Tab-separated table of C-alpha atoms in Angstrom:
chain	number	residue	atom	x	y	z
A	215	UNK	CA	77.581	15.103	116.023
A	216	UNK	CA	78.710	19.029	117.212
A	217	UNK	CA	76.052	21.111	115.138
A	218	UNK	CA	78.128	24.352	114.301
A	219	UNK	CA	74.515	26.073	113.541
A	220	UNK	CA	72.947	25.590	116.973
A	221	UNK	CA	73.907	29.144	119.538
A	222	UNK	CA	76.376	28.579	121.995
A	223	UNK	CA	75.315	29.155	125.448
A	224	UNK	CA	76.294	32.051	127.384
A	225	UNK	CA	77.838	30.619	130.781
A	226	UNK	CA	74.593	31.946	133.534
A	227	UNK	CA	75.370	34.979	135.845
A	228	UNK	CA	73.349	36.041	138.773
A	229	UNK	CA	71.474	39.318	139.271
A	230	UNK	CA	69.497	40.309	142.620
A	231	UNK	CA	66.110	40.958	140.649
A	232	UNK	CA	65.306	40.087	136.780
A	233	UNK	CA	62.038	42.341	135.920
A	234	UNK	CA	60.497	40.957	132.703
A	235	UNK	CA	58.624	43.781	130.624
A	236	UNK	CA	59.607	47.159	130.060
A	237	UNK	CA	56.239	49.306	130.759
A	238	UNK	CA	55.327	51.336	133.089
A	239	UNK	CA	55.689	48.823	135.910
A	240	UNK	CA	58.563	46.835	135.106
A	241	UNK	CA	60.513	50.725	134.187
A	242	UNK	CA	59.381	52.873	137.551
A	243	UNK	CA	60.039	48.980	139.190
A	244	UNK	CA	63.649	49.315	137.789
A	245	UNK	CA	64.082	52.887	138.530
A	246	UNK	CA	63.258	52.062	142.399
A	247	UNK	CA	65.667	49.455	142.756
A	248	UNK	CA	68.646	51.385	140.821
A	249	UNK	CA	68.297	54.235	143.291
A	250	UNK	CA	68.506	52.163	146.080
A	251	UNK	CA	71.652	50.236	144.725
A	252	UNK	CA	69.770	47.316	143.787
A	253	UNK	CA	70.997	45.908	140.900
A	254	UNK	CA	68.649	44.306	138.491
A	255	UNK	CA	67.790	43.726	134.697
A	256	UNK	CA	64.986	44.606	132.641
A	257	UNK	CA	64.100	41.643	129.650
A	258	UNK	CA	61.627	43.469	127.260
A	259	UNK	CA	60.341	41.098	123.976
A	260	UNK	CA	59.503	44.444	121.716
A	261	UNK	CA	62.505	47.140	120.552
A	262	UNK	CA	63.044	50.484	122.642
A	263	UNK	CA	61.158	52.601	119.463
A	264	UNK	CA	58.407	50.233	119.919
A	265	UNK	CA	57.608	50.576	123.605
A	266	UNK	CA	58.851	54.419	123.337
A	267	UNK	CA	55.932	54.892	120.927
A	268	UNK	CA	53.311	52.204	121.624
A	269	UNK	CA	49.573	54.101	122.313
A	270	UNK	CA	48.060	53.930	125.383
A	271	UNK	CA	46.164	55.890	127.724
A	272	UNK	CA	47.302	59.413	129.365
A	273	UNK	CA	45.369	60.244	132.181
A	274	UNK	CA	47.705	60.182	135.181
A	275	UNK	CA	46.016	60.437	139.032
A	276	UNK	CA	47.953	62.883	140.813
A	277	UNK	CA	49.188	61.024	143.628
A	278	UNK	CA	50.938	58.666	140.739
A	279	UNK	CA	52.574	62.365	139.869
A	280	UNK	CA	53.076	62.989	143.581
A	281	UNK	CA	54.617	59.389	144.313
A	282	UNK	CA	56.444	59.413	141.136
A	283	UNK	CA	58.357	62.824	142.119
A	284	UNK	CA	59.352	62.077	145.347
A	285	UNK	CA	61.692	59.180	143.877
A	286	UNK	CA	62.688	61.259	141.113
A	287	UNK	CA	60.843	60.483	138.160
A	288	UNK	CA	58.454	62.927	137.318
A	289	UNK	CA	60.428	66.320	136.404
A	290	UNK	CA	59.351	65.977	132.919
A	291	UNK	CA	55.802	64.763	133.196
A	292	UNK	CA	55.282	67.442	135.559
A	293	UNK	CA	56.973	69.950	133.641
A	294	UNK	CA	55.451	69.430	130.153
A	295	UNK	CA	51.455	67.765	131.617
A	296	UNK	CA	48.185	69.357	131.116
A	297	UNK	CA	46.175	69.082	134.105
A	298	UNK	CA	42.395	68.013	133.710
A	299	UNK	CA	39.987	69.183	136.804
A	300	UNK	CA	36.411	68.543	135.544
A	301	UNK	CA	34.404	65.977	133.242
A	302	UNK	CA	31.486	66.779	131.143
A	303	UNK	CA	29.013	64.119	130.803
A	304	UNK	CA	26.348	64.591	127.752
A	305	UNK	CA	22.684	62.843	128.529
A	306	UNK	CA	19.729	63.535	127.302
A	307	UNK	CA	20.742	66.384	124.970
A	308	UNK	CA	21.903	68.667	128.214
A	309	UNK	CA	25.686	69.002	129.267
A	310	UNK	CA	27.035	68.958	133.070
A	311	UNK	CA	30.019	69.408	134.367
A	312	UNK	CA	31.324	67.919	136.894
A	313	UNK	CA	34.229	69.322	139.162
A	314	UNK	CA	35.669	66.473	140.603
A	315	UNK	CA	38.967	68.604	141.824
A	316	UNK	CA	36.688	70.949	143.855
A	317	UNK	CA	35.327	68.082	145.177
A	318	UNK	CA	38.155	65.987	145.987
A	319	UNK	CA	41.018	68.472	145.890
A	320	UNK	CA	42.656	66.328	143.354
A	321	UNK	CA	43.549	66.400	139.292
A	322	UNK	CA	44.271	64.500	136.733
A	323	UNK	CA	47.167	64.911	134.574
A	324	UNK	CA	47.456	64.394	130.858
A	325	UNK	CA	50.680	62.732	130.227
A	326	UNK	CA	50.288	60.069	127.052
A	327	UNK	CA	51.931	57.095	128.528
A	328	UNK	CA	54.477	56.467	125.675
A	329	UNK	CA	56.496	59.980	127.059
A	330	UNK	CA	56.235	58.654	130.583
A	331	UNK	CA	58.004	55.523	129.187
A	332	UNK	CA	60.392	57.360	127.172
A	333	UNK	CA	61.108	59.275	130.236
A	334	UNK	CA	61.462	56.201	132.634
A	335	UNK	CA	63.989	54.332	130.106
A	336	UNK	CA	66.249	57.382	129.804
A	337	UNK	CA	66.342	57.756	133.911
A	338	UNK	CA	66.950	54.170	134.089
A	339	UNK	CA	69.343	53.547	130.769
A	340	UNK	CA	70.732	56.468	129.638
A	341	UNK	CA	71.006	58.490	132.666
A	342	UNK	CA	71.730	55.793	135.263
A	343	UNK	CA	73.123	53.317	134.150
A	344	UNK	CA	70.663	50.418	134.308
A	345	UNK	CA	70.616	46.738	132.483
A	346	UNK	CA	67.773	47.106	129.735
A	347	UNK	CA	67.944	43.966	126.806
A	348	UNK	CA	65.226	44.905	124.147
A	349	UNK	CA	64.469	42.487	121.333
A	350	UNK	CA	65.053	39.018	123.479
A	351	UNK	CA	63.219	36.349	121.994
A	352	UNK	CA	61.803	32.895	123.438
A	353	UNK	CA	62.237	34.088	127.187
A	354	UNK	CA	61.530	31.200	129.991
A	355	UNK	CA	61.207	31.186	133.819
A	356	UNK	CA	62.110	28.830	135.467
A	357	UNK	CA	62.013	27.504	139.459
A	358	UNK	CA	59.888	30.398	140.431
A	359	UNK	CA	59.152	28.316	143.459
A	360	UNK	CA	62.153	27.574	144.877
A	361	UNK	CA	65.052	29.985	146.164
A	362	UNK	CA	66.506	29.578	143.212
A	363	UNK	CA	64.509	31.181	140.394
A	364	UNK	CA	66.180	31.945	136.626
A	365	UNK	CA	64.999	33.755	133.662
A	366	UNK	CA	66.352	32.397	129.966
A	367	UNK	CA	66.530	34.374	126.682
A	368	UNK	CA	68.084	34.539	123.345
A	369	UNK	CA	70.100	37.262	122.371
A	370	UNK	CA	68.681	39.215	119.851
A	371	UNK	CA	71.990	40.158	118.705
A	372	UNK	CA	74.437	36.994	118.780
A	373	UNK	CA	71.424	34.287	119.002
A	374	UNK	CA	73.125	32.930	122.152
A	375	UNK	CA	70.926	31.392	124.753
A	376	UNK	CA	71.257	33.426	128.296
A	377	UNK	CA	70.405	32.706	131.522
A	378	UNK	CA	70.240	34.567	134.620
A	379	UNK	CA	69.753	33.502	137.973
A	380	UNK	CA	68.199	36.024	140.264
A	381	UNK	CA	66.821	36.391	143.588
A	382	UNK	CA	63.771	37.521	142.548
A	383	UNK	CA	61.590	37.684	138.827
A	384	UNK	CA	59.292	40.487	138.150
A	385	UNK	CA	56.680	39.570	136.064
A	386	UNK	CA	55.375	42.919	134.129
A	387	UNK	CA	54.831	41.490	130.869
A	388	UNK	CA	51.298	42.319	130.374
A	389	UNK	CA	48.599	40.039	129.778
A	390	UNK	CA	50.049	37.959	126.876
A	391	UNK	CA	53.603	37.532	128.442
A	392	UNK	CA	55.345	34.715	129.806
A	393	UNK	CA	55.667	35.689	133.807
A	394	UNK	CA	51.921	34.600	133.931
A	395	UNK	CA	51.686	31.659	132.353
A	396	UNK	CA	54.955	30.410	134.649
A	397	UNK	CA	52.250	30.304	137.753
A	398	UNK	CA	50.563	26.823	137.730
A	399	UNK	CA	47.239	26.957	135.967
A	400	UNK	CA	45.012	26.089	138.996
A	401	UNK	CA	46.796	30.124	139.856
A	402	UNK	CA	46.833	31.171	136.916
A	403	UNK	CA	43.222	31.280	135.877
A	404	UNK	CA	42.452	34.744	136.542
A	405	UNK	CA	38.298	35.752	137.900
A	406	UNK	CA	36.867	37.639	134.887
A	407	UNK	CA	34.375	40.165	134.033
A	408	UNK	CA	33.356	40.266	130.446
A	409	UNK	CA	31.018	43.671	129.579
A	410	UNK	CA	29.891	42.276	125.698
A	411	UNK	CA	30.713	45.521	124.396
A	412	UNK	CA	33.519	46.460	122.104
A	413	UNK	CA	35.096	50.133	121.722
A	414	UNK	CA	35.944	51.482	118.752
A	415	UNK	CA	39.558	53.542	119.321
A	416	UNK	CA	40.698	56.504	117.681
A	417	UNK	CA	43.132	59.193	117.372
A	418	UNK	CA	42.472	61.865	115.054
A	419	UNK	CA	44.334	65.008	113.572
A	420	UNK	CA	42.038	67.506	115.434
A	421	UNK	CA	42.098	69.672	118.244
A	422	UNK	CA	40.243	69.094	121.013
A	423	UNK	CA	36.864	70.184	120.945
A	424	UNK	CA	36.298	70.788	125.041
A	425	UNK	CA	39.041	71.492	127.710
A	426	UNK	CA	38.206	68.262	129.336
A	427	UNK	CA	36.808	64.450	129.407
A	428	UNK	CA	33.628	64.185	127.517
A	429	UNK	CA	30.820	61.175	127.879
A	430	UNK	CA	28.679	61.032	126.057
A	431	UNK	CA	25.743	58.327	127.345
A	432	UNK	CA	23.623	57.975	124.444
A	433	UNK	CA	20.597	55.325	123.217
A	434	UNK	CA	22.690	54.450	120.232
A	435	UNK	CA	26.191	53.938	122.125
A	436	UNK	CA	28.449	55.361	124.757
A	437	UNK	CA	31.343	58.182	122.972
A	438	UNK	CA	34.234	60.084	124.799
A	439	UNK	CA	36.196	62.445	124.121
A	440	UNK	CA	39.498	62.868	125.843
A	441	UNK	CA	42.572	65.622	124.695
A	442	UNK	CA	46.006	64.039	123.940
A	443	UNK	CA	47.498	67.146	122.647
A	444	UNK	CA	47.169	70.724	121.001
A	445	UNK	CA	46.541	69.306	117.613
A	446	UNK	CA	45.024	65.709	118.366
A	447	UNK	CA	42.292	64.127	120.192
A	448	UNK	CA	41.024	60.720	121.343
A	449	UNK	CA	37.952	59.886	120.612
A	450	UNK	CA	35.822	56.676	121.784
A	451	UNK	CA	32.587	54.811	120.021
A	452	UNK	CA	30.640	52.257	121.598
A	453	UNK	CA	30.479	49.371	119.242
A	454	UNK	CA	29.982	45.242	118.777
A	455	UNK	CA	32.746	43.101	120.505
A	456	UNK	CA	34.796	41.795	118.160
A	457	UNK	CA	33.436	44.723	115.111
A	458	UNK	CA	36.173	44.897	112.126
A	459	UNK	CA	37.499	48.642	112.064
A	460	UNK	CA	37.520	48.692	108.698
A	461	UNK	CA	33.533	48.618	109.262
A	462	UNK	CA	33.719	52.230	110.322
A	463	UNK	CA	34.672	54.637	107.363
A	464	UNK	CA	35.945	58.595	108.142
A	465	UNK	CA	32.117	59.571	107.559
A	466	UNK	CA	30.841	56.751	109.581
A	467	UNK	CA	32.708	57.755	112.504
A	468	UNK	CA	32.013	61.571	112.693
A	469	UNK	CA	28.357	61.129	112.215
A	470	UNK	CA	27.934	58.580	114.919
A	471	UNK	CA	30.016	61.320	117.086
A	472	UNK	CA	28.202	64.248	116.336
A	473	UNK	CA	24.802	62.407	117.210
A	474	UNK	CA	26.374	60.832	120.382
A	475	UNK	CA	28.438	64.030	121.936
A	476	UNK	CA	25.875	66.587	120.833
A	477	UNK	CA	23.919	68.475	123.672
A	478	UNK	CA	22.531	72.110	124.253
A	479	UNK	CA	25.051	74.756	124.189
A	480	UNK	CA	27.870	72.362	123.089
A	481	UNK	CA	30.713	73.267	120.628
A	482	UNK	CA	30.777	71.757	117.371
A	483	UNK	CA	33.410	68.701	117.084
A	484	UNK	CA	36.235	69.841	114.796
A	485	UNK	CA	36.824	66.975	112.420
A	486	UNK	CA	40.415	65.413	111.452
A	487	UNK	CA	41.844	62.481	109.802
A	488	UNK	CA	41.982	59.482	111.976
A	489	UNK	CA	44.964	58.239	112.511
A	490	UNK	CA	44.485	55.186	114.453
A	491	UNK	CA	41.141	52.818	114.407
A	492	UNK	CA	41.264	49.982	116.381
A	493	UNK	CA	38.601	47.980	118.667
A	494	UNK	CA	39.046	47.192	121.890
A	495	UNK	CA	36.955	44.288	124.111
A	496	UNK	CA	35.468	45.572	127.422
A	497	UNK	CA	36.397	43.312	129.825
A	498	UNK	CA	38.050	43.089	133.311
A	499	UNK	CA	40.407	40.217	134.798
A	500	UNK	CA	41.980	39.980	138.264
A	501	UNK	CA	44.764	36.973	138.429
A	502	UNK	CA	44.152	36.117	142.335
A	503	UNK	CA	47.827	35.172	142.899
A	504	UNK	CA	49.946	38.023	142.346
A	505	UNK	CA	53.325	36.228	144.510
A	506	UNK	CA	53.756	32.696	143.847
A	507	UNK	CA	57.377	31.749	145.416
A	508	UNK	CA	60.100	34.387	143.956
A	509	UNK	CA	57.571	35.396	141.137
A	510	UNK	CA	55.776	38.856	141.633
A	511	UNK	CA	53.531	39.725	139.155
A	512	UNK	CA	52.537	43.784	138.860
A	513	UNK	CA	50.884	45.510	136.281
A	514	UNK	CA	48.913	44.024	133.470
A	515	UNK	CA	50.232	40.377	134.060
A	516	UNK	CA	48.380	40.401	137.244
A	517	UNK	CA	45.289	42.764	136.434
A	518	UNK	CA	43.016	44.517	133.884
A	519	UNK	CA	41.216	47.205	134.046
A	520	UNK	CA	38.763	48.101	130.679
A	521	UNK	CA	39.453	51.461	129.728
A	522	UNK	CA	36.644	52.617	130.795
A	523	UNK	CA	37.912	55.231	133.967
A	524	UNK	CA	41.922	55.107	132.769
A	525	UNK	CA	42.779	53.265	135.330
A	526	UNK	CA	45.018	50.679	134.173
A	527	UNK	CA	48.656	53.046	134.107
A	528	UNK	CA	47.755	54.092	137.684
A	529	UNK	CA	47.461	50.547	138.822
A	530	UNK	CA	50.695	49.613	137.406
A	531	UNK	CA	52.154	52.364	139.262
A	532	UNK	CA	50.929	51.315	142.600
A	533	UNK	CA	51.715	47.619	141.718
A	534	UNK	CA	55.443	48.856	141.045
A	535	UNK	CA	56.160	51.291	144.240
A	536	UNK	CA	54.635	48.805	146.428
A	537	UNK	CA	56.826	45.572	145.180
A	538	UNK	CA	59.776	48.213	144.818
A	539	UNK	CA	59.629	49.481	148.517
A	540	UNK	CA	59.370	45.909	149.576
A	541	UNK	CA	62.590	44.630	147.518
A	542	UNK	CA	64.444	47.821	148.739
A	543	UNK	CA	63.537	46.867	152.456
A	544	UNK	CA	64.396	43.154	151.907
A	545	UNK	CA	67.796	43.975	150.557
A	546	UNK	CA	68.433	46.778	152.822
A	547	UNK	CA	67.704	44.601	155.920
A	548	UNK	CA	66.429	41.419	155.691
A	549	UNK	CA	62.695	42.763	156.038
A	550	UNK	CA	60.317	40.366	154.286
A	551	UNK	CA	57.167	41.856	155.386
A	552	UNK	CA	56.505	43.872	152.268
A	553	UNK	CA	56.996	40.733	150.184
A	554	UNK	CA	55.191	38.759	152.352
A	555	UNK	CA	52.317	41.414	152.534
A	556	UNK	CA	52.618	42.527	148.305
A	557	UNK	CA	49.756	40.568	146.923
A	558	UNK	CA	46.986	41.344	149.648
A	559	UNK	CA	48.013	44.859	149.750
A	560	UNK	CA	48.206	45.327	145.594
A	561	UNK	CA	44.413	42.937	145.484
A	562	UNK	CA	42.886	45.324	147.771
A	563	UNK	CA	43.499	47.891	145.830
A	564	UNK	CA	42.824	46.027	142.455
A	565	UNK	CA	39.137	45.517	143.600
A	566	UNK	CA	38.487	48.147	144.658
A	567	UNK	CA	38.848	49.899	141.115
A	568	UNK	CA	37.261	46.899	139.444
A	569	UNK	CA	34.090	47.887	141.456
A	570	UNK	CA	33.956	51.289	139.914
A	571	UNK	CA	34.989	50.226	136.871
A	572	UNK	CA	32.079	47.810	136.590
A	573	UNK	CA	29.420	50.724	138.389
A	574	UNK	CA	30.671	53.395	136.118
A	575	UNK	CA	30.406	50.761	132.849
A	576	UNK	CA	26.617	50.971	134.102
A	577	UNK	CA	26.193	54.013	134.042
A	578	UNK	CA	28.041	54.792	130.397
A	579	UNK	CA	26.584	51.753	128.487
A	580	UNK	CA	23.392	51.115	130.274
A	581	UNK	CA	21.441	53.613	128.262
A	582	UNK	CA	22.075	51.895	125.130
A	583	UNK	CA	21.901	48.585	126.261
A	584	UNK	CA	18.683	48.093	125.221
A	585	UNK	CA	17.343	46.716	129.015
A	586	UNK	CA	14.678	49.410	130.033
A	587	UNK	CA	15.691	48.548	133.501
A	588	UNK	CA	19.330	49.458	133.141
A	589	UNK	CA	18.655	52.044	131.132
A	590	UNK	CA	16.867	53.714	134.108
A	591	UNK	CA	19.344	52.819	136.668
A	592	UNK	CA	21.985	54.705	134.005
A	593	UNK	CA	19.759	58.193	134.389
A	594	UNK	CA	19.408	57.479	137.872
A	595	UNK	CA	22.606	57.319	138.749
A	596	UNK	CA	24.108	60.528	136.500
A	597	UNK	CA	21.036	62.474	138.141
A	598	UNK	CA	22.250	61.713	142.005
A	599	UNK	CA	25.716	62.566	140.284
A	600	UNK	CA	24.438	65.968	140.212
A	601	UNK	CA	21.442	66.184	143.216
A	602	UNK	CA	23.964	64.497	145.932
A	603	UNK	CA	26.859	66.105	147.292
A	604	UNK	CA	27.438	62.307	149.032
A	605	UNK	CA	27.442	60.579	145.920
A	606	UNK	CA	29.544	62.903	144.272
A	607	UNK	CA	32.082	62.948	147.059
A	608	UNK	CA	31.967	59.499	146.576
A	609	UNK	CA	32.451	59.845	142.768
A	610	UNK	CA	35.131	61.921	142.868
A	611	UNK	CA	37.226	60.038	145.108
A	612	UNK	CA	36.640	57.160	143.235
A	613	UNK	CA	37.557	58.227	139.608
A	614	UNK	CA	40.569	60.437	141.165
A	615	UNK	CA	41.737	57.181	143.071
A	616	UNK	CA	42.344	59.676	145.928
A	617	UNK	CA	42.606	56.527	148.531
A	618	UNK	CA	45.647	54.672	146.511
A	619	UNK	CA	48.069	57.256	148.338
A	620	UNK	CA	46.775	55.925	151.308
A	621	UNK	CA	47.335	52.533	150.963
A	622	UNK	CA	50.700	52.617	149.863
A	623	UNK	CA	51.625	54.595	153.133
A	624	UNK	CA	49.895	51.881	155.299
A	625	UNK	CA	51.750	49.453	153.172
A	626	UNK	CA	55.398	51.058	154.537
C-alpha cells in the first residue's frame, strides 16, 4: 500500500565534485573549485549560525595567510588579524621569550577560526554563487570505489530524500562524520597516539595578560595562555582525561593559573568570567588512506592533531589547496597526477607535524608527569631551546610550519 507519509524522492542530478562538511577544508576546497569554474556542492549536517560560530583555534601560519591570498580569500583575515611573533615559556619560576619570527622570518596570525569560516561561506555563497545545503540529515556515500560515486541526503526543508551523483566526494566531515566511515574498516582504522592527559578549555571575559603565547610547564600541570581578542583570552589547564568541567569552579581555575603561569617579573593575570569550560582528550590519529577510489578525505576526517602547537586549521588548509589544485588540473586537462599523488603528498606532511606535536607534548607535560626521567628530558630540552641557535632554528621552523609552503609547490 502507497504510504502518503514516507518523502518522495527527488529524481538524482549530477555534480562534478560533492564536498561533505563545511569547515575550513571542505569551504577554502569549495572556494578553489568555484574560481576555477568547477562546479560542486557543499553538504554540511550543522546550520550556517552553527559552523559561523562554533570555537576553535586561531592561530593561523603565515604561509596559510600567504596561500590563502593568492586565491583570493584572505582580504579580511589579513585586514582585521593580529600577528603573534614570539612565545613565552614559564619554567622554573623564570620567563623566556622566544622569537621564533627572528628566527624563522615567519608569524603567526590570530584569526579565531569561526571569522575565517564566516568569511569563506560568504566568498563561496553569498558572493559567488556556490551550492551550500546546511541542516541535511542522514547523509550516505555510496560507490566511492567505482567511477560512479553518489552522495544521499534528506532535505532539511521538504524531508525529500536527494541524491547526487558526482565525479568526485570530498570527505571533510571531521572525525565523527560519515566520509570516513564509507572507507572499508581494514582503511579505516586510523594509527593512534593517545597522550593520557586531558585539557581543561576556557574562554574568559578578560584581556589578555601578555602580547603573546604563554606556557607555562609546571610540576602540577601544563597552562597556556593564548589572546583571542581585546577583551577575551584563552586559557589552557592541564587536567585528568576524561575530568567533568563542572569539577573546576571560577576560583578553582584562577588559582591553579596563577600558580602555573607565575614567574619572575611576570604581569599579574587579569581575571574574568569564563565563558566556556570544556575538556578536551590529548590524543593524535592519522587515517593512513586519505584516497580510496573517488573518495578524498582532507582535514579532520583524515587527521588529528591535539591542540597542543595549533596545528590542526593549518593542516586542513594544506589538505584543501593540495586536493583543490589537483581537481582544478584534472578538470582543466585530464591531469590525474595530483589525484594520483594527494594522499602521499598530504601524509608527508601529516607526520611530519605529528612528530612535533608528540616532542613538544614532552616537553609541556613531562614536568608534571610525575616520571623523574621525563621530567628531566622536559628541562633539557626548554634549556637547548635557549643555549642552541640549531635547535631553535629547528624549533622555529617547526612550530611556524615554515616547510608546508614548500611542499605544496613541489606538489604543482
Amino acid at each position: 500500500m502507497f504510504d502518503s507519509s514516507a518523502p518522495v524522492p527527488v529524481p538524482a542530478r549530477r555534480v562534478p565534485v560533492v564536498i561533505v562538511g563545511a569547515g575550513p577544508a571542505g569551504l577554502t576546497l569549495a572556494n578553489v573549485l568555484r574560481d576555477a569554474s568547477v562546479d560542486c556542492v557543499v553538504l554540511e549536517t550543522e546550520s550556517r549560525e552553527f559552523v559561523e560560530t562554533r570555537p576553535r583555534a586561531g592561530f593561523i601560519e603565515e604561509w596559510v595567510v600567504r596561500a590563502l591570498s593568492a586565491r583570493g580569500l584572505a582580504d579580511r583575515l589579513v585586514e582585521r588579524a593580529q600577528t603573534h611573533s614570539e612565545c613565552e615559556f614559564r619554567f622554573g619560576g623564570e620567563r623566556r621569550r622566544f622569537r621564533y619570527a627572528e628566527i624563522s622570518g615567519h608569524r603567526h596570525f590570530l584569526y579565531p577560526q569561526p571569522l575565517l569560516v564566516t568569511d569563506l561561506v560568504r566568498l563561496y555563497a553569498d558572493e559567488k554563487g556556490g551550492a551550500v545545503q546546511f541542516g541535511v540529515r542522514d547523509v550516505e556515500l555510496h560507490a566511492v570505489d567505482t567511477e560512479d560515486p553518489a552522495v544521499s541526503y534528506t532535505d532539511p526543508a521538504t524531508g525529500a530524500r536527494v541524491r547526487i551523483d558526482c565525479d568526485v566526494v570530498a570527505g571533510c566531515d571531521g572525525a565523527r562524520g560519515v566520509s570516513r566511515a564509507a572507507l572499508p574498516p581494514e582503511r579505516a582504522e586510523p594509527a593512534r597516539l593517545d597522550y593520557g592527559i586531558g585539557w581543561l578549555a576556557l574562554l574568559a571575559e578578560a584581556p589578555p595578560s601578555s602580547d603573546c603565547v604563554v606556557f607555562g610547564v609546571h610540576p602540577r600541570g601544563f597552562a597556556a595562555h593564548m589572546a583571542r581578542g581585546p577583551e577575551v583570552t584563552r586559557y589552557y589547564l592541564e587536567c585528568p582525561p576524561g575530568d567533568d568541567p563542572e569539577n573546576w569552579s571560577h576560583e578553582r581555575v584562577w588559582a591553579e593559573l596563577h600558580e602555573r603561569l607565575s614567574a619572575s617579573g611576570a604581569p599579574p593575570l587579569t581575571e574574568g568570567r569564563l565563558i566556556e569550560k570544556r575538556v578536551l582528550g590529548m590524543h593524535n590519529y592519522v587515517v593512513r588512506t586519505m584516497a580510496y577510489g573517488r573518495l578524498f578525505l582532507a582535514g579532520d576526517a583524515a587527521h588529528l592533531v591535539a591542540p597542543i602547537a595549533a596545528k590542526g586549521l593549518n593542516l586542513a588548509v594544506f589538505d584543501a589547496l593540495l586536493l583543490g589544485d589537483a581537481l582544478v588540473a584534472f578538470y582543466a586537462g585530464g591531469d590525474t597526477a595530483g589525484l594520483r599523488g594527494y594522499a602521499g603528498a598530504c601524509l608527508q606532511r601529516v607526520w611530519e607535524y605529528q612528530e612535533f606535536s608528540q616532542w613538544f607534548c614532552e616537553l609541556l607535560h613531562g614536568p608534571s608527569s610525575g616520571d623523574a626521567f621525563r621530567a628531566g628530558m622536559a628541562a633539557s630540552r626548554i634549556r637547548r631551546l635557549f643555549d642552541s641557535p640549531a635547535a631553535a632554528s629547528a624549533f622555529a621552523e617547526a612550530y611556524i610550519g615554515a616547510t608546508s609552503e614548500r611542499h605544496l609547490l613541489a606538489s604543482k
